[in-house]
Coordinates of C-alpha atoms in Angstrom, one line a residue:
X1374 CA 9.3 -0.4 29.4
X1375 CA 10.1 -1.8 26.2
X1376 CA 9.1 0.0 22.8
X1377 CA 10.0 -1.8 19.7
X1378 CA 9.2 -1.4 16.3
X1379 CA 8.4 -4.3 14.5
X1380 CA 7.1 -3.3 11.0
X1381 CA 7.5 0.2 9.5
X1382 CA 8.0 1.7 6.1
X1383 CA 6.5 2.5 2.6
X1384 CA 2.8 1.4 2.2
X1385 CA 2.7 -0.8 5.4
X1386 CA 1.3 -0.4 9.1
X1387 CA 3.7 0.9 11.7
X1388 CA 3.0 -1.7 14.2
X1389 CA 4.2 -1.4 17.7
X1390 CA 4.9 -3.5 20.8
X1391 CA 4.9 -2.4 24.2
X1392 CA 5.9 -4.8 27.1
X1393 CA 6.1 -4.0 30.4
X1394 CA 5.6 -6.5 33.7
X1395 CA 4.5 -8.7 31.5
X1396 CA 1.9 -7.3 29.6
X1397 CA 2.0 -6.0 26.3
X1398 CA 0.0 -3.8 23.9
X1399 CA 0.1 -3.7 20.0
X1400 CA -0.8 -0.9 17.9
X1401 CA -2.3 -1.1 14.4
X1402 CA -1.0 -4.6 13.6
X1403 CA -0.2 -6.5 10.2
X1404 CA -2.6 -8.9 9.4
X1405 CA 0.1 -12.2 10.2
X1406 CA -0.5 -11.5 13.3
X1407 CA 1.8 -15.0 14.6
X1408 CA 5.2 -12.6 14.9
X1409 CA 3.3 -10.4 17.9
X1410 CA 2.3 -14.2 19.9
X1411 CA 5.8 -15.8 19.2
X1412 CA 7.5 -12.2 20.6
X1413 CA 4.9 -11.8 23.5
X1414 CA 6.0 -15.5 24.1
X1415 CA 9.6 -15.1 24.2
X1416 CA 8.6 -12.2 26.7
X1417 CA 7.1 -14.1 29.0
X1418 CA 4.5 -11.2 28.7
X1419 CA 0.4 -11.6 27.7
X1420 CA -1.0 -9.4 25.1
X1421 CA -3.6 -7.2 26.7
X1422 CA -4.8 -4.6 24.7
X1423 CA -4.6 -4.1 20.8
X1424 CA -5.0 -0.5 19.9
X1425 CA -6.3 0.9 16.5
X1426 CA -5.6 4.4 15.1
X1427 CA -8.2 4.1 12.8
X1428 CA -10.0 2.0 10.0
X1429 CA -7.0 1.7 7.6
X1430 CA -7.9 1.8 3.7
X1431 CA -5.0 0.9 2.5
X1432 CA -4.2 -2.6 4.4
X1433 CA -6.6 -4.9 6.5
X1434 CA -5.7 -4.9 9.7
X1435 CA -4.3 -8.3 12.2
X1436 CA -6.6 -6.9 15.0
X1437 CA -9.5 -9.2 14.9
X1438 CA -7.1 -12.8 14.4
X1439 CA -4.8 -11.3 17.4
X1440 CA -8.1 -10.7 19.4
X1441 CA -9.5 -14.2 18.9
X1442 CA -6.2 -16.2 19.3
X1443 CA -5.1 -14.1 22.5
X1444 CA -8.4 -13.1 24.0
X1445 CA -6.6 -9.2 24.1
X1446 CA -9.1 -6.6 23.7
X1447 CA -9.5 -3.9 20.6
X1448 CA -9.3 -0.5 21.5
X1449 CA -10.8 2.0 19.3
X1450 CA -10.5 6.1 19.7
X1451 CA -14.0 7.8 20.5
X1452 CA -16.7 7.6 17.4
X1453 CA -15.6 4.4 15.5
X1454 CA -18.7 1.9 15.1
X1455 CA -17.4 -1.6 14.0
X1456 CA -19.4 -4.4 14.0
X1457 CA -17.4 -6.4 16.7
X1458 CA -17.1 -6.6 19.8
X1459 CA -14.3 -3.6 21.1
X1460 CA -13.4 -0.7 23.6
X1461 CA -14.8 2.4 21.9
X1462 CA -12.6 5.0 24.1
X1463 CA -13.6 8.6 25.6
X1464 CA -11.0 11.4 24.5
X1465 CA -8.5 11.3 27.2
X1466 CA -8.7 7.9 28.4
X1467 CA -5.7 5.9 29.8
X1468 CA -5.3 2.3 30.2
X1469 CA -2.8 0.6 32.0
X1470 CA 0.2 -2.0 30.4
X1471 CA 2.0 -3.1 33.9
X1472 CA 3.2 0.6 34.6
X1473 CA 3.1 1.7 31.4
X1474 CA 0.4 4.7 30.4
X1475 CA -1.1 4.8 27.3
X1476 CA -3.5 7.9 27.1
X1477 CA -6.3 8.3 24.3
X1478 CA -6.0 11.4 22.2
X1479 CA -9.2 11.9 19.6
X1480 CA -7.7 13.4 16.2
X1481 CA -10.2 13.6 13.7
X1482 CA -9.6 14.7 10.2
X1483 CA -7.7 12.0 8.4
X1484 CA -10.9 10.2 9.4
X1485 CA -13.5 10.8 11.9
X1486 CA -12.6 7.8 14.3
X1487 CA -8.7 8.8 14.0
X1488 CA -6.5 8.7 16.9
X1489 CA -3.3 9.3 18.8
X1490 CA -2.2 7.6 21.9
X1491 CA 0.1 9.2 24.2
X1492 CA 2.4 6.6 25.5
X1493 CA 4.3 7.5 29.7
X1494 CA 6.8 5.3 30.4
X1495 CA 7.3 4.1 34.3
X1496 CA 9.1 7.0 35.6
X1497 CA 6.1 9.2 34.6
X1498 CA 8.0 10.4 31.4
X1499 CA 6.1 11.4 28.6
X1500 CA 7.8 9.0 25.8
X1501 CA 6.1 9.6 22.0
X1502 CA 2.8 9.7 20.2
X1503 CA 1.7 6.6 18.1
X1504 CA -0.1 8.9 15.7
X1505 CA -1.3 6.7 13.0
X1506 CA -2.5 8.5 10.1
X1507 CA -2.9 12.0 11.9
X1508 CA 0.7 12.9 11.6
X1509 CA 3.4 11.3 9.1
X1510 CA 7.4 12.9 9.4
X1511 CA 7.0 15.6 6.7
X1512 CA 3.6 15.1 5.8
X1513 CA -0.2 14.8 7.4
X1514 CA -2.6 11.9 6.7
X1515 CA -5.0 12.5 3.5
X1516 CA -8.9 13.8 4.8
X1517 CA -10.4 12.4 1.4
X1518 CA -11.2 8.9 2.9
X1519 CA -14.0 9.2 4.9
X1520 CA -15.9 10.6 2.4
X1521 CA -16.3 7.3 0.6
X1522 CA -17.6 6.3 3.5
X1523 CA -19.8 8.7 5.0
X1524 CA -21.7 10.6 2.7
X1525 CA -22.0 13.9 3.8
X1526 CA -18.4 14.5 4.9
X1527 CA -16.1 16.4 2.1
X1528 CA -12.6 16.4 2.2
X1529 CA -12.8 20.0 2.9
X1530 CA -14.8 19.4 5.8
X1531 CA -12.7 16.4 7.2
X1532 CA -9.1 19.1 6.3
X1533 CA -10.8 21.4 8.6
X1534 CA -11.1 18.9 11.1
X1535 CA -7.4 18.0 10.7
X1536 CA -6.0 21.3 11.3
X1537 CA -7.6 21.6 14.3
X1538 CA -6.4 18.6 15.7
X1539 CA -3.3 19.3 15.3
X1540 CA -3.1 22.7 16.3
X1541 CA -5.1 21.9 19.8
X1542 CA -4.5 18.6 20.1
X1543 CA -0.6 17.3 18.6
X1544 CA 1.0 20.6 18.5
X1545 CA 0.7 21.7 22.4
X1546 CA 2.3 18.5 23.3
X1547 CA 6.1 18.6 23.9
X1548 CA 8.8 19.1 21.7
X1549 CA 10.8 16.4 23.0
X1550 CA 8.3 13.5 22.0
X1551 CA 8.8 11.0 19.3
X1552 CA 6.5 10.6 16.6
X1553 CA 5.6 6.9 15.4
X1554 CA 3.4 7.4 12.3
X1555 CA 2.4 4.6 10.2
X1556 CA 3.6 5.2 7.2
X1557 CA 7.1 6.1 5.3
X1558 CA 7.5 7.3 1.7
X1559 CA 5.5 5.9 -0.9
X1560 CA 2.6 5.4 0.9
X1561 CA -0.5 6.6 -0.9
X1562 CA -2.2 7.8 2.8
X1563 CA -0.2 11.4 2.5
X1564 CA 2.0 12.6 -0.4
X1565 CA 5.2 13.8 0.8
X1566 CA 6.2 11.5 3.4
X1567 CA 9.6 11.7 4.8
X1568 CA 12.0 7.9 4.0
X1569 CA 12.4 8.3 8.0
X1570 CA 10.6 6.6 9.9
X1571 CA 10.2 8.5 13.4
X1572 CA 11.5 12.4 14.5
X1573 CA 11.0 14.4 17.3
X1574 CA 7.9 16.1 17.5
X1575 CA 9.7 19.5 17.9
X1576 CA 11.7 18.7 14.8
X1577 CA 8.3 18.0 13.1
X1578 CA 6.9 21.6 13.9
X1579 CA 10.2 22.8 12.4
X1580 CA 9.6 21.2 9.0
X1581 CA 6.6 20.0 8.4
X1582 CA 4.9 22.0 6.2
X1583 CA 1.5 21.2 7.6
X1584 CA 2.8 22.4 10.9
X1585 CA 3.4 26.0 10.3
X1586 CA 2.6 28.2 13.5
X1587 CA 1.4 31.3 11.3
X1588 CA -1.1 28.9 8.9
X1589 CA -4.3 29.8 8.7
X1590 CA -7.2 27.2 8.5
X1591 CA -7.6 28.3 4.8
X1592 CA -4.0 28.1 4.0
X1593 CA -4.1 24.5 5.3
X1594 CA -6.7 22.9 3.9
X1595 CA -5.3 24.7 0.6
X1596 CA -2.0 23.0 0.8
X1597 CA -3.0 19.9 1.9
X1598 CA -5.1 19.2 -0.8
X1599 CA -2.9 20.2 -3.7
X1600 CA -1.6 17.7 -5.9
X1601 CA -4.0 15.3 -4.1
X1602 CA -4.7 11.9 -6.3
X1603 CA -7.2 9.7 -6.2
X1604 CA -6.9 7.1 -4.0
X1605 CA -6.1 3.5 -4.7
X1606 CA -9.6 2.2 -5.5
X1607 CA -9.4 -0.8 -3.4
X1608 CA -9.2 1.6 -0.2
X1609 CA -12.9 1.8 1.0
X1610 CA -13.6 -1.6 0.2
X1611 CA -10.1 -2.7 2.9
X1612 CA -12.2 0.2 4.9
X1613 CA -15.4 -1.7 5.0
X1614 CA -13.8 -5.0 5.7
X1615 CA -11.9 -3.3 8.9
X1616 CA -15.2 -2.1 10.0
X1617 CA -17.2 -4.9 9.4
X1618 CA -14.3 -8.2 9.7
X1619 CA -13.3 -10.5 7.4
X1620 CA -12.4 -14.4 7.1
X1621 CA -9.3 -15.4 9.3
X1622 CA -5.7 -15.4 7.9
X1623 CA -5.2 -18.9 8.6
X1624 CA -9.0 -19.8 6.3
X1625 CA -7.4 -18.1 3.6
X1626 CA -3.9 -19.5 4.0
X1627 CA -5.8 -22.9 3.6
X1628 CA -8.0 -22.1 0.9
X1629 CA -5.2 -20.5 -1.8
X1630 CA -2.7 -23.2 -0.9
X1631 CA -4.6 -25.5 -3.2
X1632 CA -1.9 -26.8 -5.8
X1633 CA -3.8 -27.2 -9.1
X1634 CA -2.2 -29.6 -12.3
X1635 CA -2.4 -27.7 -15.6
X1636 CA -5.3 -29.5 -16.5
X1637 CA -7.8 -28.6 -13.5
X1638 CA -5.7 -25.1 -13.2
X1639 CA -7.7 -24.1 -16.9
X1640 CA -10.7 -25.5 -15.8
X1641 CA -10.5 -23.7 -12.4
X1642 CA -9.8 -20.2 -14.1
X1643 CA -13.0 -20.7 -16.6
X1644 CA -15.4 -21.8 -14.1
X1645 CA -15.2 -19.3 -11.4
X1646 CA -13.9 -16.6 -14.0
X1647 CA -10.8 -16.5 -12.2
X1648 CA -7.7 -13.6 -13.1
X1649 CA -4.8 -15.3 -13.3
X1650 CA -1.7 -13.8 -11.5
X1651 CA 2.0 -13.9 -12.5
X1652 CA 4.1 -12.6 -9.7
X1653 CA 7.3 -14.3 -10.9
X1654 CA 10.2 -11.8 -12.7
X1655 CA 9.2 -9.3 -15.0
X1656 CA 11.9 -11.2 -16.9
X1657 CA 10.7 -14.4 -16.5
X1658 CA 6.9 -13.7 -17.7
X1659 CA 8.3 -11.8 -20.8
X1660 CA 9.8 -14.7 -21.9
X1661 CA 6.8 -16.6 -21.6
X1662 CA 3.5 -17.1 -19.9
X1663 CA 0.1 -18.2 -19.8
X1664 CA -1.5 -16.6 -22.2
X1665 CA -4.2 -13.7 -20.8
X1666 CA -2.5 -13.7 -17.4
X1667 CA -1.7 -10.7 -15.8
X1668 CA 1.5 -10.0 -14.2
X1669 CA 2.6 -8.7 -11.2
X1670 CA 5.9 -9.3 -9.6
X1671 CA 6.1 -10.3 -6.1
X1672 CA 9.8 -8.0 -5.8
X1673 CA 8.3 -4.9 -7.0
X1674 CA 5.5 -3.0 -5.5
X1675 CA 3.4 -6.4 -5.2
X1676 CA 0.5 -4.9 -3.1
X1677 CA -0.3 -1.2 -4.1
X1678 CA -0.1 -2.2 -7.8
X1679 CA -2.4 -5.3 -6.8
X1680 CA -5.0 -3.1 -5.1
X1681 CA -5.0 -0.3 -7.9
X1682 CA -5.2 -2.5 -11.3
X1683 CA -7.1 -5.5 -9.6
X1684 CA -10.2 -3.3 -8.5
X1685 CA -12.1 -5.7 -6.5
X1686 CA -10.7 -7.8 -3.6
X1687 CA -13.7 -10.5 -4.0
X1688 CA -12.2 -11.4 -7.6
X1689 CA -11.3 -14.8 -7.3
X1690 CA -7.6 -15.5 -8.4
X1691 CA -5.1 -18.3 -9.6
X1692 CA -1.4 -18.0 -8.9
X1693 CA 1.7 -18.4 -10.8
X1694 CA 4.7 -18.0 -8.9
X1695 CA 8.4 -19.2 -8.3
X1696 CA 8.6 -22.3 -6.3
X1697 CA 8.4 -22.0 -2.9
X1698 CA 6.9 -18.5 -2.9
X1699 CA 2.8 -19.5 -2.9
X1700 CA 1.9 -18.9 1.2
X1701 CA 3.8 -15.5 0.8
X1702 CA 2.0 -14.3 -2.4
X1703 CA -1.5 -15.5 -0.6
X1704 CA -0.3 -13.4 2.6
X1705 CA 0.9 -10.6 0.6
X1706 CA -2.3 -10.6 -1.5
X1707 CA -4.5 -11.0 1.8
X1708 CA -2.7 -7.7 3.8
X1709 CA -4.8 -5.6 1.4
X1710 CA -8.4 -7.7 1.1
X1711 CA -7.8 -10.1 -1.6
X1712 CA -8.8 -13.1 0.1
X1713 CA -10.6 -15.0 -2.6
X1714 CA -7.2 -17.4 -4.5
X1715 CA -8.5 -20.3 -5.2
X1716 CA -5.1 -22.1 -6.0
X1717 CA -2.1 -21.9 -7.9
X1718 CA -0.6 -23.9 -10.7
X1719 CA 1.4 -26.8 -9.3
X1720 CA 4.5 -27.4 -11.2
X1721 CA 4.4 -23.2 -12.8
X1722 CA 5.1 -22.5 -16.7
X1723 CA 7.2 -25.9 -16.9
X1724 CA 4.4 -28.1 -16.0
X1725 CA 1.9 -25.7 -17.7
X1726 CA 4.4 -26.5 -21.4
X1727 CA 4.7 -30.5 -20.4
X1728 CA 0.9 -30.9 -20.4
X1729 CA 1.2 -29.4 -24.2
X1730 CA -0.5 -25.6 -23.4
X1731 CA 0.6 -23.0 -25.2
X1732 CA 2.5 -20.1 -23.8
X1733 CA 2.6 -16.2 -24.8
X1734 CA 5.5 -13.7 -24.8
X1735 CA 6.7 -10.1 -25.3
X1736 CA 8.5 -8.5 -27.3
X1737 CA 11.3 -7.2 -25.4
X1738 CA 14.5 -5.1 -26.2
X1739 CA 17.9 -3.9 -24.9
X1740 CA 18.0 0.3 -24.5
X1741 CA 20.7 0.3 -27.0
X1742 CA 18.5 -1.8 -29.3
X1743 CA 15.9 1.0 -28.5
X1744 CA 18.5 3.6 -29.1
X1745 CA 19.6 2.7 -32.8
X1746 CA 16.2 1.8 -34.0
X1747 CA 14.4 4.2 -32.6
X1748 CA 14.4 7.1 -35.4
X1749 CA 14.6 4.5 -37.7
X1750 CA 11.2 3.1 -37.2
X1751 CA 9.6 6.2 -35.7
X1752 CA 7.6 4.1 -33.6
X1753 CA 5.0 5.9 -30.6
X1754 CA 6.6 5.7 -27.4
X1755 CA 4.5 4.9 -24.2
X1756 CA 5.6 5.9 -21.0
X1757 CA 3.8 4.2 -18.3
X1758 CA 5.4 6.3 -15.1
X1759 CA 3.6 8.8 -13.1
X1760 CA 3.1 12.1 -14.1
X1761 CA 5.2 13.8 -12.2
X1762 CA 8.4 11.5 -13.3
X1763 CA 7.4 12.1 -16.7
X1764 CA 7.4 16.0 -16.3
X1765 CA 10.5 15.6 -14.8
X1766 CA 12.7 14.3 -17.6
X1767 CA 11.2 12.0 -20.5
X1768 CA 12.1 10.7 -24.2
X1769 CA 11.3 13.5 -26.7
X1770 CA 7.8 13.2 -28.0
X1771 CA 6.6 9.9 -25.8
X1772 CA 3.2 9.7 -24.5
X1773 CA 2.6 9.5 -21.1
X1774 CA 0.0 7.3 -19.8
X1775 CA 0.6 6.0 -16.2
X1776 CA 0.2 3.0 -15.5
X1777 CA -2.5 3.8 -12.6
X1778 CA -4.4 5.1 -15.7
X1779 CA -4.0 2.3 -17.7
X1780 CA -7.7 1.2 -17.8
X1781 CA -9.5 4.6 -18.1
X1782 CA -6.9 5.9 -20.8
X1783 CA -6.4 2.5 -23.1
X1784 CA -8.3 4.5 -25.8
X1785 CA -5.2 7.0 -26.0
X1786 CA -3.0 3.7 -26.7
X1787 CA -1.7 3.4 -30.5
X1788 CA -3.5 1.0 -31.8
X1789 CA -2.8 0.6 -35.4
X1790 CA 1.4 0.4 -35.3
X1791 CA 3.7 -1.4 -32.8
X1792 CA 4.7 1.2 -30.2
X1793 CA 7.4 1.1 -27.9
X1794 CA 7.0 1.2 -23.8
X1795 CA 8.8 1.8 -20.7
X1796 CA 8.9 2.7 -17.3
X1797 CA 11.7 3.8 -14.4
X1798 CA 13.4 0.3 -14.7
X1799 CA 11.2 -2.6 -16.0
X1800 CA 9.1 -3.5 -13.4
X1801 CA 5.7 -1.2 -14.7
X1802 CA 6.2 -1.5 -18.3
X1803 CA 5.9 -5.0 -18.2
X1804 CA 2.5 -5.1 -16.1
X1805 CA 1.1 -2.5 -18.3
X1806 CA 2.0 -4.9 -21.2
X1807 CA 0.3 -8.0 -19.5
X1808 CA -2.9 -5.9 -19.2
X1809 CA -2.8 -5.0 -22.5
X1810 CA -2.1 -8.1 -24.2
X1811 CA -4.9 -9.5 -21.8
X1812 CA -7.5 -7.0 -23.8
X1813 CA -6.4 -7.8 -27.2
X1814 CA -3.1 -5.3 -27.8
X1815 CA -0.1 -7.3 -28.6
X1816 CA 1.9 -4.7 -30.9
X1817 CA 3.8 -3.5 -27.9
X1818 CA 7.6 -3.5 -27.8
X1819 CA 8.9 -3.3 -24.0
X1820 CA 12.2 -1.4 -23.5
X1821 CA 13.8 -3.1 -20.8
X1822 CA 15.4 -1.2 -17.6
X1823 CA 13.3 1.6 -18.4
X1824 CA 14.3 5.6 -18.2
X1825 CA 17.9 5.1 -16.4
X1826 CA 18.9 2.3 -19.5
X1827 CA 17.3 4.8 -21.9
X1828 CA 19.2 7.4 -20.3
X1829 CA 22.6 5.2 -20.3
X1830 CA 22.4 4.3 -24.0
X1831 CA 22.1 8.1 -25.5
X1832 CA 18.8 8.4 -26.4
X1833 CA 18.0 12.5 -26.4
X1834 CA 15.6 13.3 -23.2
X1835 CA 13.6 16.4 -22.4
X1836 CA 15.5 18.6 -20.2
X1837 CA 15.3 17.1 -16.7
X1838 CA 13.1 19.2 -14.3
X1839 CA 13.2 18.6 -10.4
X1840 CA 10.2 16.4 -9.4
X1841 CA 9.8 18.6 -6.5
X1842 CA 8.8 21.2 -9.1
X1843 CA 7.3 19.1 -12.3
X1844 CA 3.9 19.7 -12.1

């Protein structure tokens, strides 16, 4: 038997490959779904069975284009109702990959359809628990999901669930297993995620918090939802489209690959009320850009930020990007529902200048710039990182308004003076800016490199307070 793990880490599915005798199940895969067909391929070896832990929120899910172009079958855990055609398992359940086991576990809580398969190699061994949202290393999956879903369910309700779960149905399991979650640190399914990305499950009992032999129910669902955020709002709506399906990866491939001159790019944009989407360099789209775009930089946190400023994934959108980088932007965009780009501007910001449209900037600063003008001017200062950073350590008298916020809190932004703001290192700062400028503020100076520049050219900081603490 063969277990490999093909795609792990922060805010992305955990998707597995099993082999054996020439058959081969995937778990929870990405939505490019080509790297599981090209592997099962190479391995001689026909995809069988695809199994799903759940409806993921945060990412849509490869399942239904690996389904058509293999003919493997979905496997859901007992419960889930989508509207295609797929194994709906009993708790329990094995199936059968050459001599391979894979045994169905039902673990409601992080959602109501949420489950963990058991996997026994050939020699009968019990080998690990894919565990999808259920169980994370250091954390457990958020229970506030469902409820967007299902009205009557509370995130109380669905914690309840959780605990027992995993007191009757993870925790009795041996010690010696290893846990493959789906998510690393980052992710916005849990909120304390471990950066590894697999343990033991003894290990787990050890030191996950959520794993405590003496917790009560009460203490649980106590701890678990503390320090909760809102989700992402894009989440039930990648929910929905898991449930219900969605147009094929290769449909939308073809559709946003449209190269658009300057000319019909504008036209494009007004007509279908398009947003238009810089994902080159923060640096870059400082310099200059098309004015009213919105940037947001393919080599930073492309997708999360996408899903949490962009709202809804049936907004059409136009792309700028670096050459060469449009079919990864429109795949990128597409793992978390945004299927509707419509093109991008053939040429970028050169071609976009040659055919005589005007371009916008920002202002933008060194730290040490900021540093010996900054009590001259007395300028506000806007922090655009999370709370909790900001607790931690921030320039004396700055406002904080994260950039998650930046919609429902642009009434706290200084309006009538230029203000100053930053982030951790330049990436956030400058798509705060972009959204700003895009409804009507342009008196914003950006510090670039953010907090650890700030820090490095002597400007006076609160007194730095571990995040594990900062509340």
């Amino acid at each position: 038997m063969k277990i490999e793990q093909i795609y792990t880490g922060c805010i992305a599915h955990a998707a597995y490959y099993i082999e054996n005798n020439g058959e081969a199940a995937i778990f929870d895969p990405l939505r490019e779904v080509q790297p599981y067909i090209d592997k099962a391929t190479k391995d001689n070896a026909v995809i069988k069975y695809i199994f799903e832990t759940h409806f993921h929120a945060d990412f849509v899910s490869g399942h239904l284009d690996l389904a058509k172009k293999t003919g493997a079958k979905i496997v859901y855990g007992p419960t889930a109702k989508p509207n295609f055609e797929a194994i709906i398992a009993e708790d329990n359940q094995e199936f059968k990959i050459g001599n391979v086991t894979i045994k169905v576990i039902h673990t409601p809580g992080h959602t109501l359809e949420s489950t963990t398969y058991l996997v026994t190699d050939e020699n009968g061994k019990e080998h690990g628990i894919i565990t999808g949202d259920t169980l994370f290393i250091g954390d457990v999956g958020r229970p506030d999901l469902a409820q967007k879903i299902a009205s009557d369910l509370t995130q109380e309700k669905l914690a309840g669930m959780l605990y027992d779960s995993l007191r009757t149905k993870i925790m009795p399991l041996s010690d010696e297993l290893i846990v493959y979650p789906n998510h690393g640190a980052g992710s916005a399914c849990g909120k304390n995620m471990s950066k590894e990305t697999t343990d033991t499950l003894g290990n787990q009992k050890k030191v996950n918090y959520a794993l405590r032999a003496d917790m009560t129910k009460e203490e649980f669902i106590t701890e678990l939802l503390d320090g909760l955020g809102a989700p992402p709002a894009y989440f039930p709506q990648n929910v929905m489209m898991n449930i219900q399906g969605y147009e094929s990866l290769d449909t939308v491939l073809d559709k946003g690959k449209k190269a658009l001159e300057p000319k019909e790019f504008e036209t494009v944009a007004n007509e279908a009320e398009a947003l238009v989407l810089d994902v080159r360099h923060q640096d870059a789209y400082v310099k200059e850009h098309v004015p009213g775009s919105i940037f947001i930089g393919l080599d930073g946190n492309f997708a999360p930020w996408v899903g949490a400023l962009i709202m809804d994934v049936k907004q059409p959108i136009l792309l700028i990007t670096t050459e060469g980088r449009e079919e990864e932007t429109i795949t990128r965009l597409a793992r978390v529902g945004f299927d509707n780009c419509l093109g991008y501007l053939k040429g970028g910001i050169d071609a976009w200048k040659a055919a005589g449209f005007e371009v916008d900037s920002i202002k933008s600063i060194s730290p040490e710039q900021f540093a010996a003008e900054k009590d001259q001017t007395q300028l506000p200062v806007v922090d655009s990182r999370k709370p909790g950073e900001f607790s931690a350590e921030h320039v004396e008298n700055a406002i904080n308004i994260p950039l998650d916020f930046v919609n429902s809190q642009l009434s706290e932004v200084p309006k009538n003076d230029d203000f100053y703001i930053h982030c951790a290192g330049g990436y956030r700062s400058v798509i705060m800016a972009s959204i700003l400028k895009a409804r009507g503020y342009h008196n914003m100076i950006n510090v670039e490199k953010g907090i650890a520049g700030i820090r490095n050219a002597g400007v006076p900081l609160t007194k730095f307070v571990c995040p594990s603490t900062a509340k």
